XYZ file of N, CA, C and O in Angstrom:
572
model
N 12.733 0.132 12.585
C 12.389 1.443 11.691
C 11.118 2.520 12.560
O 10.249 1.496 12.527
N 11.982 3.441 12.626
C 10.607 4.343 13.607
C 9.742 5.001 12.489
O 10.552 5.754 11.592
N 8.556 4.646 12.211
C 7.831 5.723 11.434
C 6.874 6.354 11.843
O 6.058 6.978 11.359
N 7.052 7.242 13.039
C 6.415 7.531 13.909
C 5.714 8.951 13.483
O 5.332 9.986 13.549
N 7.258 9.736 12.652
C 6.906 10.819 11.971
C 6.053 11.108 10.827
O 5.818 12.035 10.353
N 5.675 10.007 10.373
C 4.965 10.084 9.143
C 3.247 11.333 9.465
O 3.081 11.040 10.426
N 3.152 11.713 8.185
C 2.245 12.875 8.510
C 1.735 12.960 6.878
O 2.734 12.238 6.131
N 0.910 13.685 6.392
C 0.599 13.683 5.097
C 1.412 15.094 4.544
O 1.476 15.263 3.241
N 2.162 15.564 5.455
C 2.873 16.312 5.036
C 4.502 16.005 4.798
O 5.731 16.564 4.459
N 4.754 14.461 5.214
C 5.970 13.794 4.971
C 6.281 13.744 3.405
O 5.529 13.148 2.438
N 7.400 14.426 2.966
C 7.717 14.165 1.517
C 7.917 12.893 0.808
O 8.691 11.674 1.754
N 7.476 12.227 0.070
C 7.432 10.804 -0.331
C 8.637 10.192 -0.517
O 9.094 9.244 -0.280
N 9.808 11.111 -0.721
C 11.263 10.554 -0.749
C 11.744 10.154 0.575
O 12.272 9.226 0.762
N 11.078 10.783 1.455
C 11.440 10.267 3.076
C 10.921 9.304 3.385
O 11.383 8.539 4.121
N 9.451 8.989 2.994
C 9.111 7.771 3.089
C 9.637 6.964 2.646
O 9.266 5.593 2.778
N 9.535 6.851 1.139
C 10.565 5.830 0.374
C 11.897 5.379 1.081
O 12.326 4.256 0.939
N 12.897 6.036 1.526
C 13.788 5.983 2.201
C 13.731 5.267 3.232
O 14.200 4.013 3.608
N 12.931 5.554 4.346
C 12.536 5.006 5.750
C 11.637 3.290 5.352
O 11.973 2.546 6.043
N 11.079 3.333 4.143
C 10.382 2.037 3.824
C 11.317 1.028 3.042
O 11.602 -0.310 2.870
N 13.134 1.457 2.357
C 13.755 0.613 1.798
C 14.366 -0.334 2.205
O 14.747 -1.308 1.752
N 14.627 -0.293 3.635
C 15.260 -1.345 3.956
C 13.862 -2.691 4.788
O 14.529 -2.957 5.776
N 13.371 -2.866 3.975
C 12.013 -3.982 4.257
C 11.457 -4.729 3.001
O 12.100 -4.987 1.980
N 10.549 -5.326 3.321
C 9.813 -6.042 2.165
C 9.442 -5.346 0.878
O 9.735 -5.467 -0.081
N 9.017 -4.163 1.657
C 8.908 -2.967 0.608
C 9.904 -2.545 -0.548
O 9.947 -2.345 -2.016
N 10.833 -2.349 0.186
C 12.131 -1.867 -0.752
C 12.655 -3.373 -1.575
O 13.255 -2.859 -2.485
N 12.599 -4.492 -1.195
C 13.089 -5.580 -1.727
C 12.084 -5.828 -2.749
O 12.284 -6.600 -3.562
N 11.037 -5.355 -2.826
C 10.010 -5.496 -3.950
C 9.919 -4.433 -4.747
O 9.235 -4.433 -5.774
N 10.686 -3.198 -4.649
C 10.753 -2.150 -5.102
C 9.817 -1.031 -5.406
O 9.888 -0.464 -6.145
N 9.050 -1.427 -4.275
C 7.647 -0.417 -4.166
C 8.344 0.527 -3.955
O 8.760 1.028 -3.152
N 7.671 1.633 -4.611
C 8.130 3.303 -4.699
C 6.694 3.775 -4.538
O 5.708 3.907 -5.306
N 6.446 4.715 -3.806
C 4.987 5.434 -3.166
C 5.663 6.698 -3.722
O 6.476 7.301 -3.834
N 4.686 6.785 -4.844
C 4.542 7.871 -5.858
C 3.719 9.337 -5.315
O 4.084 10.747 -5.618
N 2.760 9.028 -4.629
C 2.032 10.218 -4.108
C 0.849 10.107 -2.961
O 0.723 8.784 -3.013
N 0.940 10.872 -1.665
C 0.114 10.833 -0.780
C -0.635 11.566 -0.638
O -0.498 12.678 -1.096
N -2.013 11.566 -0.448
C -3.143 12.737 -0.040
C -3.720 11.916 1.217
O -3.954 10.936 1.096
N -4.860 12.713 1.660
C -5.915 12.325 2.668
C -6.676 11.029 2.034
O -7.336 11.842 0.962
N -6.839 10.142 2.631
C -7.309 9.074 1.548
C -7.266 8.543 0.465
O -7.906 7.812 0.151
N -5.904 8.740 -0.299
C -5.301 8.064 -1.463
C -3.751 8.251 -1.088
O -2.719 9.129 -0.454
N -3.278 6.845 -1.766
C -2.028 6.488 -1.810
C -1.696 6.090 -3.218
O -2.555 5.238 -3.861
N -0.916 6.885 -4.012
C -0.445 5.775 -5.186
C 0.877 5.358 -5.223
O 1.935 5.920 -4.970
N 1.304 4.136 -5.912
C 2.462 4.144 -5.636
C 2.996 3.022 -7.278
O 1.998 2.615 -7.680
N 3.955 2.536 -7.331
C 4.377 1.673 -8.225
C 5.578 0.754 -8.133
O 6.216 0.679 -7.167
N 5.362 -0.589 -8.774
C 6.473 -1.571 -8.793
C 6.904 -1.959 -10.015
O 5.830 -2.300 -10.500
N 8.018 -2.465 -10.183
C 8.424 -2.881 -11.338
C 8.253 -4.489 -11.368
O 8.181 -5.505 -10.470
N 7.864 -4.627 -12.672
C 7.891 -6.603 -13.129
C 9.527 -6.754 -13.452
O 10.073 -5.964 -14.046
N 9.939 -7.324 -12.298
C 11.583 -7.767 -12.167
C 11.597 -8.980 -11.626
O 10.859 -9.416 -10.761
N 12.801 -9.487 -11.320
C 12.922 -11.303 -10.899
C 12.556 -11.147 -9.458
O 11.936 -12.376 -9.207
N 12.300 -10.161 -8.402
C 11.947 -10.094 -7.081
C 10.498 -9.981 -6.730
O 10.030 -10.248 -5.978
N 9.758 -9.469 -8.186
C 8.625 -9.684 -8.169
C 7.915 -10.442 -9.208
O 6.228 -10.189 -8.722
N 8.471 -11.209 -9.774
C 7.730 -11.781 -10.953
C 7.462 -13.526 -10.178
O 8.750 -13.686 -9.420
N 6.827 -14.593 -10.779
C 6.879 -15.935 -10.632
C 7.800 -16.246 -11.595
O 8.117 -15.466 -12.612
N 8.273 -17.607 -11.656
C 8.735 -18.115 -12.761
C 8.235 -18.473 -14.080
O 6.984 -18.149 -14.147
N 8.980 -17.370 -15.138
C 8.518 -17.295 -16.318
C 8.440 -16.204 -16.900
O 8.032 -15.659 -18.006
N 8.771 -14.907 -15.672
C 8.793 -13.508 -15.527
C 7.128 -12.695 -15.751
O 7.654 -11.611 -15.833
N 6.274 -13.348 -15.214
C 4.707 -12.624 -14.767
C 4.881 -12.136 -13.820
O 5.525 -13.040 -12.867
N 4.489 -10.889 -13.436
C 4.008 -10.390 -12.039
C 3.477 -11.273 -10.982
O 2.491 -11.824 -11.389
N 4.063 -11.415 -10.195
C 3.057 -12.588 -9.229
C 2.366 -11.859 -8.341
O 2.311 -10.495 -8.015
N 1.160 -12.869 -8.394
C -0.003 -11.971 -7.525
C 0.244 -11.733 -6.163
O -0.216 -11.035 -5.566
N 1.141 -12.313 -5.428
C 1.385 -12.302 -4.438
C 2.495 -11.034 -3.917
O 2.007 -9.964 -2.903
N 2.931 -10.484 -5.072
C 3.762 -8.951 -5.173
C 2.832 -7.990 -5.326
O 2.782 -6.919 -4.649
N 1.357 -8.101 -6.085
C 0.244 -7.413 -5.944
C -0.485 -7.079 -4.500
O -0.736 -5.955 -4.319
N -0.895 -8.333 -3.807
C -0.783 -8.345 -2.625
C -0.125 -7.230 -1.668
O -0.709 -6.721 -0.797
N 1.030 -7.753 -1.618
C 1.876 -6.758 -0.916
C 1.843 -5.305 -1.001
O 2.004 -4.658 -0.019
N 1.829 -5.283 -2.429
C 1.827 -3.446 -2.735
C 0.717 -3.080 -2.359
O 0.563 -1.733 -1.662
N -0.664 -3.978 -1.920
C -1.740 -3.409 -1.994
C -1.739 -3.058 -0.646
O -2.258 -2.002 0.228
N -1.543 -4.148 0.234
C -1.530 -4.267 1.871
C -0.508 -2.976 2.030
O -0.763 -2.339 2.951
N 0.572 -2.881 1.536
C 1.510 -1.598 1.886
C 0.719 -0.600 1.845
O 0.894 0.620 2.681
N 0.219 -0.310 0.665
C -0.304 0.960 0.430
C -1.431 1.498 1.431
O -1.763 2.756 1.696
N -2.291 0.807 1.614
C -3.349 0.724 2.549
C -2.799 1.027 3.652
O -3.541 1.804 4.411
N -2.033 0.466 3.894
C -1.697 0.416 5.340
C -0.796 1.661 5.796
O -1.065 2.509 6.637
N -0.108 2.239 4.496
C 0.430 3.580 4.741
C -0.664 4.847 4.868
O -0.755 5.689 5.437
N -1.690 4.653 3.962
C -2.738 5.372 3.806
C -3.466 5.445 5.233
O -3.706 6.739 5.800
N -3.734 4.291 5.732
C -4.352 4.499 7.431
C -3.114 5.223 8.360
O -3.747 5.654 9.384
N -1.865 4.842 8.522
C -1.080 5.580 9.030
C -1.095 7.030 9.256
O -0.733 7.757 10.141
N -1.523 7.803 7.769
C -1.438 8.795 7.479
C -2.816 9.755 8.338
O -2.694 10.794 8.224
N -3.715 8.773 8.442
C -4.789 9.458 9.158
C -4.759 9.034 10.505
O -5.908 9.259 11.148
N -4.133 8.676 11.508
C -3.938 8.279 12.729
C -2.579 9.079 13.299
O -2.509 9.666 12.650
N -2.818 8.978 14.589
C -1.945 9.270 15.628
C -1.119 8.106 15.828
O -1.444 7.174 16.527
N 0.239 8.275 15.400
C 1.067 6.867 15.340
C 1.736 6.966 16.654
O 2.178 6.251 16.818
N 1.896 7.964 17.558
C 2.251 7.810 19.069
C 1.104 6.886 19.644
O 1.506 6.617 20.465
N 0.040 7.075 19.668
C -0.764 6.590 20.039
C -1.460 5.306 19.626
O -1.998 4.413 20.231
N -1.828 5.224 18.408
C -2.356 4.255 17.838
C -1.682 3.224 16.503
O -0.205 4.256 16.338
N -1.756 2.175 16.265
C -1.004 1.505 15.386
C -2.008 0.873 13.963
O -3.016 0.655 14.420
N -1.729 0.135 13.305
C -2.311 -0.380 12.208
C -1.608 -1.713 11.648
O -0.782 -2.096 12.070
N -2.713 -2.525 11.794
C -2.748 -3.799 11.484
C -3.537 -4.051 10.472
O -4.582 -4.020 10.605
N -3.141 -4.658 9.300
C -3.742 -5.750 8.319
C -4.624 -6.562 8.644
O -4.004 -7.439 9.336
N -6.131 -6.866 8.483
C -6.684 -7.697 9.119
C -7.393 -8.763 8.291
O -7.299 -9.587 8.320
N -7.379 -8.229 6.879
C -8.089 -8.681 5.811
C -7.882 -8.106 4.576
O -7.983 -6.992 4.450
N -7.653 -9.375 3.502
C -7.043 -8.842 2.173
C -7.984 -9.641 1.257
O -7.958 -10.949 1.350
N -8.356 -9.470 -0.165
C -9.203 -10.027 -0.570
C -8.769 -9.208 -1.957
O -8.651 -8.123 -2.289
N -8.401 -10.361 -3.076
C -8.161 -9.875 -4.199
C -8.810 -11.080 -5.608
O -8.765 -11.865 -5.416
N -8.993 -9.779 -6.468
C -9.075 -10.611 -7.917
C -8.147 -10.020 -8.796
O -8.166 -8.866 -9.033
N -7.269 -11.111 -9.264
C -6.418 -10.721 -10.522
C -7.088 -10.789 -11.720
O -7.871 -11.560 -12.104
N -7.244 -9.852 -12.660
C -7.880 -9.675 -13.834
C -7.271 -9.596 -14.731
O -7.727 -9.867 -16.087
N -5.816 -9.506 -14.566
C -4.904 -9.613 -15.956
C -3.695 -10.228 -15.707
O -3.331 -10.240 -14.115
N -2.491 -9.875 -16.179
C -1.175 -10.530 -16.350
C -0.318 -9.097 -16.797
O -0.817 -8.411 -17.564
N 0.938 -9.337 -16.196
C 1.899 -8.172 -16.628
C 3.062 -8.757 -16.655
O 3.600 -9.251 -15.910
N 3.957 -8.720 -18.056
C 5.359 -9.347 -18.038
C 6.315 -7.864 -17.921
O 7.403 -8.796 -17.924
N 5.937 -7.102 -18.735
C 6.876 -6.051 -18.477
C 6.631 -4.294 -17.833
O 5.607 -4.508 -17.754
N 7.405 -3.830 -17.358
C 7.106 -2.168 -17.079
C 7.175 -2.616 -15.512
O 7.203 -3.029 -14.852
N 6.033 -1.605 -15.346
C 5.257 -1.026 -14.200
C 3.997 -1.285 -13.832
O 3.049 -1.105 -14.715
N 3.759 -2.144 -12.449
C 2.475 -1.983 -12.179
C 2.106 -0.649 -11.168
O 2.787 -0.537 -10.251
N 0.822 -0.191 -11.222
C 0.659 1.286 -10.678
C -0.146 0.986 -10.072
O -1.614 0.429 -10.279
N -0.278 1.221 -8.891
C -1.425 1.138 -7.712
C -2.046 2.097 -7.145
O -1.107 3.258 -6.938
N -3.286 2.327 -6.957
C -4.053 3.620 -6.306
C -5.139 2.861 -5.287
O -5.704 2.416 -5.636
N -4.569 3.237 -4.250
C -5.528 2.932 -2.986
C -6.023 4.150 -2.272
O -5.864 5.429 -2.198
N -7.816 4.118 -2.380
C -8.476 4.752 -2.033
C -9.430 4.108 -0.651
O -10.129 3.116 -0.629
N -9.760 4.975 0.280
C -10.385 4.996 1.629
C -11.572 4.661 1.400
O -12.001 5.493 0.650
N -12.355 3.723 1.639
C -13.608 3.528 1.367
C -14.451 3.774 2.726
O -15.726 3.820 2.742
N -13.844 3.236 3.692
C -14.547 3.429 5.212
C -13.553 3.957 6.462
O -12.330 3.671 6.439
N -13.905 4.880 7.013
C -12.942 5.406 7.912
C -13.763 5.571 9.159
O -13.921 6.360 9.858
N -13.784 4.570 9.683
C -14.076 4.145 11.113
C -13.008 4.035 12.282
O -11.642 4.707 12.072
N -13.297 4.537 13.561
C -12.775 4.387 14.621
C -11.467 3.672 14.901
O -10.651 3.700 15.545
N -12.246 2.137 14.433
C -11.638 0.645 14.918
C -10.904 0.513 13.608
O -10.468 -0.433 13.115
N -11.467 0.511 12.487
C -11.497 -0.029 10.863
C -11.511 0.933 9.810
O -11.849 1.798 10.304
N -10.463 0.783 9.261
C -10.331 1.351 7.740
C -10.525 0.566 6.432
O -10.263 -0.602 6.487
N -10.942 0.521 5.885
C -11.520 -0.173 4.655
C -11.110 0.949 3.288
O -11.235 1.437 3.063
N -9.979 -0.076 2.747
C -9.459 0.290 1.346
C -9.827 -0.415 0.203
O -9.593 -1.818 0.152
N -9.976 0.494 -0.896
C -9.920 -0.501 -2.037
C -8.529 0.143 -3.045
O -8.149 1.186 -2.870
N -8.186 -0.857 -3.627
C -6.625 -0.956 -4.518
C -6.644 -1.369 -5.679
O -7.163 -2.367 -5.844
N -6.941 -0.192 -6.733
C -6.674 -0.982 -8.329
C -5.293 -0.964 -8.589
O -4.291 -0.009 -8.350
N -5.059 -2.012 -8.948
C -3.435 -1.976 -10.004
C -3.506 -2.057 -11.252
O -4.146 -2.954 -11.589
N -3.006 -1.099 -11.854
C -3.124 -1.198 -13.088
C -1.501 -1.167 -14.361
O -0.603 -1.011 -13.536
N -1.827 -1.716 -15.662
C -0.497 -1.350 -15.830
C -1.191 0.074 -16.702
O -1.393 1.185 -16.413
N 0.869 0.261 -17.154
C 0.978 1.929 -17.636
C -0.307 1.926 -18.550
O -0.282 3.275 -18.853
N -0.957 1.323 -19.339
C -2.154 1.617 -20.182
C -3.525 1.729 -19.402
O -4.365 2.788 -20.235
N -3.299 1.640 -18.205
C -4.864 1.716 -17.639
C -5.546 0.692 -17.484
O -6.675 0.476 -16.809
N -4.792 -0.588 -17.846
C -5.385 -1.963 -17.859
C -5.383 -2.350 -16.267
O -4.417 -2.506 -16.118
N -6.377 -3.016 -15.885
C -6.629 -3.439 -14.607
C -5.811 -4.859 -14.667
O -6.130 -5.717 -15.591
N -5.304 -4.881 -13.369
C -4.489 -6.058 -13.809
C -4.907 -6.709 -12.008
O -5.115 -8.037 -12.298
N -5.366 -6.001 -11.266
C -6.062 -6.824 -10.008
C -6.508 -5.951 -9.209
O -6.124 -4.214 -9.361
N -7.565 -5.990 -8.696
C -8.213 -4.729 -7.755
C -8.932 -5.653 -6.111
O -8.752 -6.890 -6.210
N -7.961 -4.876 -5.360
C -7.699 -5.601 -3.829
C -8.578 -4.727 -2.806
O -8.645 -3.548 -2.825
N -9.259 -5.912 -1.818
C -10.070 -4.705 -0.588
C -8.962 -5.238 0.146
O -8.767 -6.291 0.612
N -8.700 -4.225 0.907
C -7.742 -4.289 2.292
C -8.673 -3.645 3.565
O -9.257 -2.648 3.590
N -8.554 -4.474 4.615
C -9.183 -4.019 5.931
C -7.923 -3.781 6.837
O -7.535 -4.821 7.370
N -8.114 -2.389 7.513
C -7.003 -2.296 8.551
C -7.692 -2.367 9.630
O -8.667 -1.195 9.981
N -7.385 -2.534 10.735
C -7.758 -2.288 12.213
C -6.679 -1.339 12.881
O -5.495 -1.060 12.731
N -7.243 -0.445 13.650
C -6.443 0.568 14.506
C -6.332 -0.127 15.588
O -7.639 -0.152 16.873
N -5.104 -0.099 16.421
C -5.044 -0.552 17.573
C -4.360 0.756 18.475
O -3.563 0.867 18.194
N -4.884 0.508 19.736
C -4.154 1.370 20.794
C -2.778 0.473 21.160
O -2.362 -0.454 21.536
N -1.694 1.359 21.299
C -0.872 1.129 21.615
C -0.143 0.480 22.988
O -1.191 1.658 23.995
N 0.390 0.129 23.425
C 0.483 -0.207 25.157
C 1.504 0.195 25.292
O 2.613 0.563 25.027
């Protein structure tokens, strides 16, 4: 999947289509909004994202957080010259969710030449915090 076309002007429908045939699509993660230094997404509680018993799996939260932090970094660099690699993910799960959608907001905290650090808060539709995640991405030169 070629994603070198990504920019802040790319419609979210086009981004979601490009990501649909991957882990992101399999977890039903949907990009809702992009802006410089911010990405919003949603993910339903469903069999593909839940642990046995129907509760949203913490690993699904981590996958959504790393996905939108990575996308946010991609939107800030020249994808023809550089690539993004997730280097570190740290999460605190503060709540649970058994139905509905998890809503995630990624905001950049540090925008360096070689690293980006993002904070991703994942909440339920009432605004109750489910997980808070810190993601560090490396910016690497393409060979």
